[in-house]
PDB file of C-alpha atoms in Angstrom:
ATOM      1  CA  MET A   1       0.030   0.115   0.052  1.00 84.00           C
ATOM      2  CA  GLU A   2       1.326   3.641  -0.815  1.00 89.00           C
ATOM      3  CA  ILE A   3      -0.307   6.971  -0.073  1.00 90.00           C
ATOM      4  CA  ASP A   4       0.703   9.902  -2.058  1.00 93.00           C
ATOM      5  CA  ILE A   5      -0.724  13.205  -0.349  1.00 94.00           C
ATOM      6  CA  LEU A   6      -1.876  15.697  -3.014  1.00 95.00           C
ATOM      7  CA  GLU A   7      -3.843  18.236  -0.670  1.00 95.00           C
ATOM      8  CA  LEU A   8      -3.543  18.344   3.309  1.00 96.00           C
ATOM      9  CA  SER A   9      -5.169  20.824   5.541  1.00 96.00           C
ATOM     10  CA  ASP A  10      -6.266  20.716   9.155  1.00 95.00           C
ATOM     11  CA  ARG A  11      -9.769  19.337   8.340  1.00 96.00           C
ATOM     12  CA  SER A  12      -9.490  18.194   4.548  1.00 97.00           C
ATOM     13  CA  ALA A  13      -7.290  15.924   2.426  1.00 97.00           C
ATOM     14  CA  ARG A  14      -6.977  14.618  -0.942  1.00 96.00           C
ATOM     15  CA  PHE A  15      -4.787  11.682  -1.620  1.00 96.00           C
ATOM     16  CA  ILE A  16      -3.726   8.692  -3.934  1.00 96.00           C
ATOM     17  CA  LEU A  17      -4.118   5.440  -2.416  1.00 95.00           C
ATOM     18  CA  SER A  18      -2.058   2.796  -4.603  1.00 95.00           C
ATOM     19  CA  ASP A  19      -1.478  -0.932  -4.743  1.00 95.00           C
ATOM     20  CA  VAL A  20      -4.592  -1.862  -3.066  1.00 94.00           C
ATOM     21  CA  ASP A  21      -7.988  -3.268  -4.442  1.00 94.00           C
ATOM     22  CA  ALA A  22     -11.550  -1.701  -4.247  1.00 94.00           C
ATOM     23  CA  ALA A  23     -12.268  -3.763  -1.149  1.00 94.00           C
ATOM     24  CA  PHE A  24      -9.659  -2.219   0.849  1.00 93.00           C
ATOM     25  CA  ALA A  25     -10.110   1.221  -0.411  1.00 94.00           C
ATOM     26  CA  ASN A  26     -13.891   0.871   0.656  1.00 95.00           C
ATOM     27  CA  GLY A  27     -12.784  -0.591   3.952  1.00 94.00           C
ATOM     28  CA  LEU A  28     -10.550   2.494   4.532  1.00 94.00           C
ATOM     29  CA  ARG A  29     -13.712   4.654   3.771  1.00 95.00           C
ATOM     30  CA  ARG A  30     -15.874   2.911   6.178  1.00 95.00           C
ATOM     31  CA  ALA A  31     -13.121   2.896   8.799  1.00 95.00           C
ATOM     32  CA  MET A  32     -12.839   6.694   8.586  1.00 95.00           C
ATOM     33  CA  LEU A  33     -16.585   7.081   8.763  1.00 94.00           C
ATOM     34  CA  ALA A  34     -17.385   4.747  11.486  1.00 94.00           C
ATOM     35  CA  ASP A  35     -14.802   2.949  13.075  1.00 94.00           C
ATOM     36  CA  VAL A  36     -12.671   5.484  14.551  1.00 94.00           C
ATOM     37  CA  PRO A  37     -14.007   6.547  18.160  1.00 93.00           C
ATOM     38  CA  THR A  38     -14.697  10.194  18.947  1.00 94.00           C
ATOM     39  CA  LEU A  39     -16.087  12.012  21.906  1.00 95.00           C
ATOM     40  CA  ALA A  40     -19.555  13.218  21.900  1.00 96.00           C
ATOM     41  CA  ILE A  41     -22.222  14.450  24.382  1.00 97.00           C
ATOM     42  CA  ASP A  42     -24.423  11.451  25.169  1.00 95.00           C
ATOM     43  CA  GLU A  43     -26.233  12.616  28.389  1.00 96.00           C
ATOM     44  CA  VAL A  44     -27.335  15.943  29.332  1.00 97.00           C
ATOM     45  CA  ASN A  45     -28.718  17.101  32.892  1.00 97.00           C
ATOM     46  CA  ILE A  46     -30.563  20.235  32.349  1.00 97.00           C
ATOM     47  CA  TYR A  47     -31.066  22.199  35.678  1.00 97.00           C
ATOM     48  CA  ASN A  48     -32.693  25.232  34.308  1.00 97.00           C
ATOM     49  CA  ASN A  49     -33.941  25.882  30.582  1.00 98.00           C
ATOM     50  CA  THR A  50     -36.222  28.975  30.271  1.00 97.00           C
ATOM     51  CA  SER A  51     -35.439  28.975  26.427  1.00 97.00           C
ATOM     52  CA  VAL A  52     -37.972  28.454  23.637  1.00 96.00           C
ATOM     53  CA  LEU A  53     -36.506  24.884  22.906  1.00 96.00           C
ATOM     54  CA  TYR A  54     -37.608  21.928  24.952  1.00 96.00           C
ATOM     55  CA  ASP A  55     -34.904  20.082  26.874  1.00 97.00           C
ATOM     56  CA  GLU A  56     -34.920  17.251  24.336  1.00 96.00           C
ATOM     57  CA  GLN A  57     -34.024  19.723  21.503  1.00 97.00           C
ATOM     58  CA  VAL A  58     -31.162  21.350  23.293  1.00 98.00           C
ATOM     59  CA  ALA A  59     -29.864  17.956  24.153  1.00 97.00           C
ATOM     60  CA  LEU A  60     -29.919  17.060  20.585  1.00 97.00           C
ATOM     61  CA  ARG A  61     -28.157  20.153  19.401  1.00 97.00           C
ATOM     62  CA  LEU A  62     -25.356  19.534  21.966  1.00 98.00           C
ATOM     63  CA  ALA A  63     -24.756  15.853  20.873  1.00 97.00           C
ATOM     64  CA  LEU A  64     -23.972  16.920  17.302  1.00 96.00           C
ATOM     65  CA  VAL A  65     -21.248  19.456  18.543  1.00 97.00           C
ATOM     66  CA  PRO A  66     -18.076  18.087  17.434  1.00 96.00           C
ATOM     67  CA  LEU A  67     -15.415  17.836  20.299  1.00 96.00           C
ATOM     68  CA  VAL A  68     -11.898  17.596  20.030  1.00 94.00           C
ATOM     69  CA  THR A  69     -10.663  14.230  20.831  1.00 86.00           C
ATOM     70  CA  SER A  70      -7.358  12.523  21.895  1.00 84.00           C
ATOM     71  CA  PHE A  71      -7.500   8.991  20.380  1.00 79.00           C
ATOM     72  CA  ASP A  72      -5.066   7.672  22.715  1.00 83.00           C
ATOM     73  CA  GLU A  73      -6.239   9.067  26.116  1.00 86.00           C
ATOM     74  CA  PHE A  74      -9.848   7.855  25.937  1.00 88.00           C
ATOM     75  CA  THR A  75     -11.479   4.284  25.849  1.00 88.00           C
ATOM     76  CA  PRO A  76     -14.865   3.865  24.046  1.00 88.00           C
ATOM     77  CA  HIS A  77     -17.401   3.690  26.713  1.00 85.00           C
ATOM     78  CA  GLU A  78     -18.549   0.126  25.633  1.00 85.00           C
ATOM     79  CA  GLU A  79     -15.230  -1.199  26.062  1.00 86.00           C
ATOM     80  CA  CYS A  80     -14.282   0.274  29.434  1.00 86.00           C
ATOM     81  CA  SER A  81     -14.277  -1.897  32.438  1.00 84.00           C
ATOM     82  CA  CYS A  82     -16.294   0.599  34.377  1.00 84.00           C
ATOM     83  CA  GLU A  83     -20.057   0.437  34.351  1.00 76.00           C
ATOM     84  CA  GLU A  84     -21.323   4.072  34.862  1.00 79.00           C
ATOM     85  CA  GLY A  85     -18.564   6.044  33.414  1.00 82.00           C
ATOM     86  CA  CYS A  86     -15.250   7.293  34.462  1.00 87.00           C
ATOM     87  CA  PRO A  87     -12.301   9.671  33.568  1.00 86.00           C
ATOM     88  CA  ALA A  88     -10.970   7.153  31.042  1.00 86.00           C
ATOM     89  CA  CYS A  89     -14.124   6.948  28.910  1.00 88.00           C
ATOM     90  CA  THR A  90     -16.160  10.024  29.751  1.00 92.00           C
ATOM     91  CA  VAL A  91     -15.697  13.941  30.173  1.00 94.00           C
ATOM     92  CA  SER A  92     -18.101  16.182  31.995  1.00 96.00           C
ATOM     93  CA  LEU A  93     -18.939  19.631  30.548  1.00 97.00           C
ATOM     94  CA  THR A  94     -20.950  22.499  31.871  1.00 98.00           C
ATOM     95  CA  LEU A  95     -22.849  25.273  30.428  1.00 98.00           C
ATOM     96  CA  SER A  96     -24.369  28.258  31.987  1.00 98.00           C
ATOM     97  CA  VAL A  97     -25.693  31.208  30.161  1.00 97.00           C
ATOM     98  CA  GLU A  98     -28.363  33.938  30.927  1.00 97.00           C
ATOM     99  CA  ALA A  99     -29.395  36.787  28.816  1.00 96.00           C
ATOM    100  CA  PRO A 100     -29.464  40.276  30.229  1.00 95.00           C
ATOM    101  CA  MET A 101     -33.095  41.615  30.891  1.00 92.00           C
ATOM    102  CA  ASP A 102     -32.841  44.049  28.103  1.00 90.00           C
ATOM    103  CA  GLU A 103     -31.089  42.121  25.220  1.00 94.00           C
ATOM    104  CA  GLU A 104     -31.238  38.908  23.392  1.00 95.00           C
ATOM    105  CA  LYS A 105     -28.172  36.515  23.843  1.00 96.00           C
ATOM    106  CA  THR A 106     -27.122  33.447  21.612  1.00 97.00           C
ATOM    107  CA  VAL A 107     -25.666  30.298  23.393  1.00 98.00           C
ATOM    108  CA  TYR A 108     -22.589  29.048  21.534  1.00 98.00           C
ATOM    109  CA  SER A 109     -20.935  25.851  21.577  1.00 97.00           C
ATOM    110  CA  GLY A 110     -17.817  27.866  22.944  1.00 96.00           C
ATOM    111  CA  ASP A 111     -19.807  28.550  25.901  1.00 97.00           C
ATOM    112  CA  LEU A 112     -19.280  24.771  26.991  1.00 97.00           C
ATOM    113  CA  VAL A 113     -16.674  24.545  29.748  1.00 97.00           C
ATOM    114  CA  SER A 114     -14.924  20.997  29.909  1.00 95.00           C
ATOM    115  CA  ALA A 115     -13.583  19.504  33.020  1.00 94.00           C
ATOM    116  CA  ASP A 116     -10.626  18.365  30.880  1.00 92.00           C
ATOM    117  CA  PRO A 117      -8.840  21.218  29.142  1.00 91.00           C
ATOM    118  CA  LYS A 118      -7.807  19.000  26.085  1.00 91.00           C
ATOM    119  CA  VAL A 119     -11.425  18.429  25.458  1.00 94.00           C
ATOM    120  CA  LYS A 120     -13.522  21.422  23.917  1.00 95.00           C
ATOM    121  CA  ALA A 121     -15.785  22.100  20.976  1.00 96.00           C
ATOM    122  CA  ALA A 122     -14.010  22.037  17.596  1.00 95.00           C
ATOM    123  CA  ASP A 123     -15.818  24.972  16.614  1.00 95.00           C
ATOM    124  CA  SER A 124     -16.793  27.574  19.326  1.00 95.00           C
ATOM    125  CA  ASN A 125     -19.203  29.267  17.222  1.00 96.00           C
ATOM    126  CA  ILE A 126     -21.833  26.753  16.566  1.00 97.00           C
ATOM    127  CA  PRO A 127     -25.136  28.252  17.689  1.00 97.00           C
ATOM    128  CA  VAL A 128     -27.213  26.060  20.179  1.00 97.00           C
ATOM    129  CA  VAL A 129     -30.263  28.518  21.119  1.00 97.00           C
ATOM    130  CA  LYS A 130     -31.057  32.108  21.251  1.00 97.00           C
ATOM    131  CA  LEU A 131     -32.453  33.499  24.649  1.00 97.00           C
ATOM    132  CA  LYS A 132     -34.598  36.497  25.140  1.00 96.00           C
ATOM    133  CA  GLY A 133     -34.027  38.841  27.710  1.00 95.00           C
ATOM    134  CA  GLY A 134     -33.888  37.088  31.234  1.00 94.00           C
ATOM    135  CA  GLN A 135     -33.864  33.527  29.841  1.00 96.00           C
ATOM    136  CA  GLN A 136     -31.478  31.259  31.200  1.00 97.00           C
ATOM    137  CA  LEU A 137     -29.779  27.928  30.318  1.00 98.00           C
ATOM    138  CA  VAL A 138     -27.876  25.768  32.812  1.00 98.00           C
ATOM    139  CA  LEU A 139     -26.954  22.156  32.332  1.00 98.00           C
ATOM    140  CA  GLU A 140     -24.108  19.443  32.547  1.00 98.00           C
ATOM    141  CA  ALA A 141     -23.286  17.448  29.820  1.00 97.00           C
ATOM    142  CA  ILE A 142     -21.580  13.956  29.787  1.00 96.00           C
ATOM    143  CA  ALA A 143     -19.497  13.276  26.707  1.00 96.00           C
ATOM    144  CA  LYS A 144     -18.593   9.699  25.922  1.00 94.00           C
ATOM    145  CA  MET A 145     -16.377   8.029  23.466  1.00 92.00           C
ATOM    146  CA  GLY A 146     -18.168   5.837  20.944  1.00 93.00           C
ATOM    147  CA  TYR A 147     -18.162   4.809  17.265  1.00 94.00           C
ATOM    148  CA  GLY A 148     -19.980   6.155  14.208  1.00 94.00           C
ATOM    149  CA  HIS A 149     -21.571   2.971  13.415  1.00 93.00           C
ATOM    150  CA  ASP A 150     -23.663   3.472  16.619  1.00 94.00           C
ATOM    151  CA  HIS A 151     -24.593   6.941  16.184  1.00 94.00           C
ATOM    152  CA  ALA A 152     -23.769   9.717  13.430  1.00 94.00           C
ATOM    153  CA  LYS A 153     -22.795  12.003  16.422  1.00 95.00           C
ATOM    154  CA  TRP A 154     -19.603   9.924  16.822  1.00 95.00           C
ATOM    155  CA  GLN A 155     -18.814   9.945  13.134  1.00 95.00           C
ATOM    156  CA  ALA A 156     -15.365  11.834  12.567  1.00 93.00           C
ATOM    157  CA  GLY A 157     -15.297  11.749   8.821  1.00 93.00           C
ATOM    158  CA  VAL A 158     -18.196  13.837   7.649  1.00 90.00           C
ATOM    159  CA  ALA A 159     -17.425  13.508   3.960  1.00 89.00           C
ATOM    160  CA  CYS A 160     -15.132  10.691   2.660  1.00 94.00           C
ATOM    161  CA  GLY A 161     -15.373   9.297  -0.904  1.00 94.00           C
ATOM    162  CA  TYR A 162     -13.065   8.037  -3.474  1.00 95.00           C
ATOM    163  CA  LYS A 163     -12.778   7.110  -7.178  1.00 95.00           C
ATOM    164  CA  ASN A 164     -10.672   5.234  -9.396  1.00 95.00           C
ATOM    165  CA  VAL A 165      -7.550   6.966 -10.910  1.00 95.00           C
ATOM    166  CA  PRO A 166      -8.132   7.458 -14.540  1.00 94.00           C
ATOM    167  CA  VAL A 167      -5.804   5.797 -17.350  1.00 94.00           C
ATOM    168  CA  ILE A 168      -5.842   7.765 -20.748  1.00 93.00           C
ATOM    169  CA  SER A 169      -4.234   6.057 -23.705  1.00 91.00           C
ATOM    170  CA  ILE A 170      -3.980   7.636 -27.234  1.00 91.00           C
ATOM    171  CA  GLU A 171      -2.624   5.876 -30.175  1.00 90.00           C
ATOM    172  CA  GLY A 172      -3.033   6.477 -33.868  1.00 87.00           C
ATOM    173  CA  CYS A 173      -4.579  10.142 -33.512  1.00 85.00           C
ATOM    174  CA  ASP A 174      -5.227  11.907 -36.718  1.00 86.00           C
ATOM    175  CA  LEU A 175      -5.478  15.392 -34.958  1.00 85.00           C
ATOM    176  CA  CYS A 176      -9.217  15.918 -35.672  1.00 88.00           C
ATOM    177  CA  GLU A 177      -9.319  17.639 -32.293  1.00 85.00           C
ATOM    178  CA  LYS A 178     -13.093  16.139 -31.543  1.00 88.00           C
ATOM    179  CA  CYS A 179     -11.947  14.613 -28.329  1.00 90.00           C
ATOM    180  CA  VAL A 180     -10.216  18.023 -27.191  1.00 90.00           C
ATOM    181  CA  GLU A 181     -13.574  19.914 -27.969  1.00 90.00           C
ATOM    182  CA  ALA A 182     -15.796  17.154 -26.245  1.00 91.00           C
ATOM    183  CA  CYS A 183     -13.751  16.984 -23.139  1.00 92.00           C
ATOM    184  CA  PRO A 184     -15.762  19.022 -20.343  1.00 93.00           C
ATOM    185  CA  ARG A 185     -12.805  19.382 -17.890  1.00 92.00           C
ATOM    186  CA  ASP A 186     -10.159  20.515 -20.589  1.00 91.00           C
ATOM    187  CA  ILE A 187      -8.059  17.483 -19.833  1.00 92.00           C
ATOM    188  CA  LEU A 188      -6.960  17.034 -23.482  1.00 92.00           C
ATOM    189  CA  ALA A 189      -5.011  19.344 -25.662  1.00 91.00           C
ATOM    190  CA  LEU A 190      -3.802  18.954 -29.331  1.00 88.00           C
ATOM    191  CA  GLY A 191       0.067  18.332 -29.303  1.00 86.00           C
ATOM    192  CA  GLU A 192       2.307  18.339 -32.507  1.00 82.00           C
ATOM    193  CA  GLU A 193       1.795  14.660 -33.353  1.00 84.00           C
ATOM    194  CA  SER A 194      -1.498  13.745 -31.384  1.00 87.00           C
ATOM    195  CA  ALA A 195      -3.838  14.805 -28.749  1.00 87.00           C
ATOM    196  CA  GLU A 196      -2.200  14.413 -25.358  1.00 88.00           C
ATOM    197  CA  VAL A 197      -3.173  14.917 -21.603  1.00 90.00           C
ATOM    198  CA  VAL A 198      -2.524  18.190 -20.187  1.00 89.00           C
ATOM    199  CA  ASN A 199       0.105  18.153 -17.282  1.00 80.00           C
ATOM    200  CA  ASP A 200      -1.355  17.853 -13.826  1.00 86.00           C
ATOM    201  CA  ARG A 201      -4.978  17.489 -15.281  1.00 90.00           C
ATOM    202  CA  LEU A 202      -5.458  13.880 -15.324  1.00 92.00           C
ATOM    203  CA  LEU A 203      -6.922  13.298 -12.070  1.00 92.00           C
ATOM    204  CA  ASN A 204      -9.499  15.727 -12.856  1.00 92.00           C
ATOM    205  CA  CYS A 205     -10.875  13.192 -15.383  1.00 93.00           C
ATOM    206  CA  SER A 206     -14.501  12.102 -14.412  1.00 92.00           C
ATOM    207  CA  LEU A 207     -14.525   8.945 -16.728  1.00 92.00           C
ATOM    208  CA  CYS A 208     -17.215  10.391 -18.752  1.00 93.00           C
ATOM    209  CA  LYS A 209     -15.614   9.041 -21.923  1.00 92.00           C
ATOM    210  CA  GLN A 210     -17.051  11.674 -24.046  1.00 92.00           C
ATOM    211  CA  CYS A 211     -13.826  11.885 -26.007  1.00 92.00           C
ATOM    212  CA  VAL A 212     -14.040   8.275 -26.705  1.00 91.00           C
ATOM    213  CA  GLU A 213     -17.624   8.625 -27.999  1.00 91.00           C
ATOM    214  CA  VAL A 214     -16.529  11.507 -30.547  1.00 91.00           C
ATOM    215  CA  CYS A 215     -13.468   9.568 -31.799  1.00 88.00           C
ATOM    216  CA  GLY A 216     -14.254   7.960 -35.135  1.00 83.00           C
ATOM    217  CA  ILE A 217     -11.114   6.061 -35.358  1.00 87.00           C
ATOM    218  CA  ASP A 218     -11.086   4.501 -31.945  1.00 86.00           C
ATOM    219  CA  ALA A 219      -7.681   6.296 -31.126  1.00 88.00           C
ATOM    220  CA  ILE A 220      -8.278   7.004 -27.502  1.00 91.00           C
ATOM    221  CA  SER A 221      -9.369   4.803 -24.735  1.00 92.00           C
ATOM    222  CA  VAL A 222     -10.441   5.742 -21.151  1.00 93.00           C
ATOM    223  CA  ARG A 223     -10.404   3.098 -18.282  1.00 94.00           C
ATOM    224  CA  GLU A 224     -10.031   2.964 -14.604  1.00 94.00           C
ATOM    225  CA  ASN A 225      -6.977   1.700 -12.663  1.00 95.00           C
ATOM    226  CA  ASP A 226      -8.282  -1.166 -10.419  1.00 94.00           C
ATOM    227  CA  THR A 227      -5.565  -0.600  -8.021  1.00 95.00           C
ATOM    228  CA  SER A 228      -5.231   3.159  -7.534  1.00 96.00           C
ATOM    229  CA  PHE A 229      -7.689   5.478  -6.011  1.00 97.00           C
ATOM    230  CA  ILE A 230      -8.276   9.065  -5.462  1.00 96.00           C
ATOM    231  CA  PHE A 231      -9.657   9.938  -1.929  1.00 96.00           C
ATOM    232  CA  THR A 232     -11.296  13.076  -0.737  1.00 95.00           C
ATOM    233  CA  LEU A 233     -12.162  13.643   2.862  1.00 95.00           C
ATOM    234  CA  GLU A 234     -13.229  16.044   5.453  1.00 96.00           C
ATOM    235  CA  SER A 235     -13.031  15.694   9.151  1.00 96.00           C
ATOM    236  CA  ASP A 236     -15.634  17.363  11.661  1.00 94.00           C
ATOM    237  CA  GLY A 237     -12.848  18.828  13.713  1.00 95.00           C
ATOM    238  CA  SER A 238     -12.594  16.165  16.392  1.00 94.00           C
ATOM    239  CA  TYR A 239      -9.562  14.820  14.548  1.00 94.00           C
ATOM    240  CA  SER A 240      -7.169  16.586  12.026  1.00 95.00           C
ATOM    241  CA  ALA A 241      -7.383  15.115   8.587  1.00 95.00           C
ATOM    242  CA  GLU A 242      -3.992  13.587   9.169  1.00 94.00           C
ATOM    243  CA  GLU A 243      -5.044  12.024  12.487  1.00 94.00           C
ATOM    244  CA  LEU A 244      -8.153  10.624  10.932  1.00 95.00           C
ATOM    245  CA  ILE A 245      -6.313   8.742   8.250  1.00 94.00           C
ATOM    246  CA  ILE A 246      -3.822   7.132  10.577  1.00 93.00           C
ATOM    247  CA  ASN A 247      -6.228   6.378  13.157  1.00 93.00           C
ATOM    248  CA  ALA A 248      -8.353   4.532  10.452  1.00 94.00           C
ATOM    249  CA  VAL A 249      -5.292   2.723   9.119  1.00 92.00           C
ATOM    250  CA  ASN A 250      -4.532   1.592  12.521  1.00 92.00           C
ATOM    251  CA  THR A 251      -8.040   0.453  13.274  1.00 92.00           C
ATOM    252  CA  ILE A 252      -7.917  -1.617  10.207  1.00 93.00           C
ATOM    253  CA  ARG A 253      -4.555  -3.116  11.293  1.00 93.00           C
ATOM    254  CA  THR A 254      -6.012  -3.951  14.700  1.00 91.00           C
ATOM    255  CA  LYS A 255      -9.009  -5.633  13.281  1.00 91.00           C
ATOM    256  CA  ALA A 256      -6.821  -7.667  10.880  1.00 91.00           C
ATOM    257  CA  SER A 257      -4.481  -8.793  13.796  1.00 93.00           C
ATOM    258  CA  THR A 258      -7.430  -9.808  15.913  1.00 91.00           C
ATOM    259  CA  LEU A 259      -9.077 -11.824  12.846  1.00 92.00           C
ATOM    260  CA  ASP A 260      -5.529 -13.393  12.379  1.00 91.00           C
ATOM    261  CA  GLU A 261      -5.295 -14.508  16.104  1.00 91.00           C
ATOM    262  CA  ILE A 262      -8.833 -16.028  15.928  1.00 92.00           C
ATOM    263  CA  LEU A 263      -7.940 -18.039  12.872  1.00 92.00           C
ATOM    264  CA  GLY A 264      -4.740 -19.312  14.354  1.00 89.00           C
ATOM    265  CA  GLU A 265      -6.664 -20.615  17.254  1.00 86.00           C
ATOM    266  CA  LEU A 266      -8.941 -22.820  15.073  1.00 82.00           C
TER     267      LEU A 266
END
């Protein structure tokens, strides 16, 4: 397996995954979406809520606030040896906001105060509820480590997909320029002896094969590389894009090792 990073920022990445088949590529995609554990608010104790929202609505909104997560410092709640929650699998957060009598005040995710300074809202400007003058919201939230396959609030990868790397072959071109004009993404250009792929544009190919359809002499072919894939992913902020990729690969490695041990005992 080989990974070639094309673009990398704190919350998004684009890379080429090579020397694997479609099954492994899809396994990596699913791991980033569902198998990398994150922290999310799972229980909310509301002590005072005079806002326009019901308690359940407030709890739902808080549960969907991404929390910065340390993969190595917490254990998924279902895998922890405790029964009711402990510092190894849960974190307590509090929120206490009151609007002045003569003005409105919006409660944001950044108003959550965590007992663990390393755990905080990935974005501090997510609105939770707008309070009218004199209204108050006081609560305690319990965040637990969980998996995306149990609930979307624990899903670290919010957008993750891939496509096969395109392979374009041109042979016997008569310079008619029809394929160049047909390409919707300007991937092809006319060279001195034949049409050719423009440098650095191959990965933009959508595999629509319009160039193949207009070529009357079958000089061009477009196919998928069965062992090379272009990945695009976005993180919700609980992990950086780089951490999400690494944690997903490690998760697959751990599952494979566990399966190997089980098969070895048969």
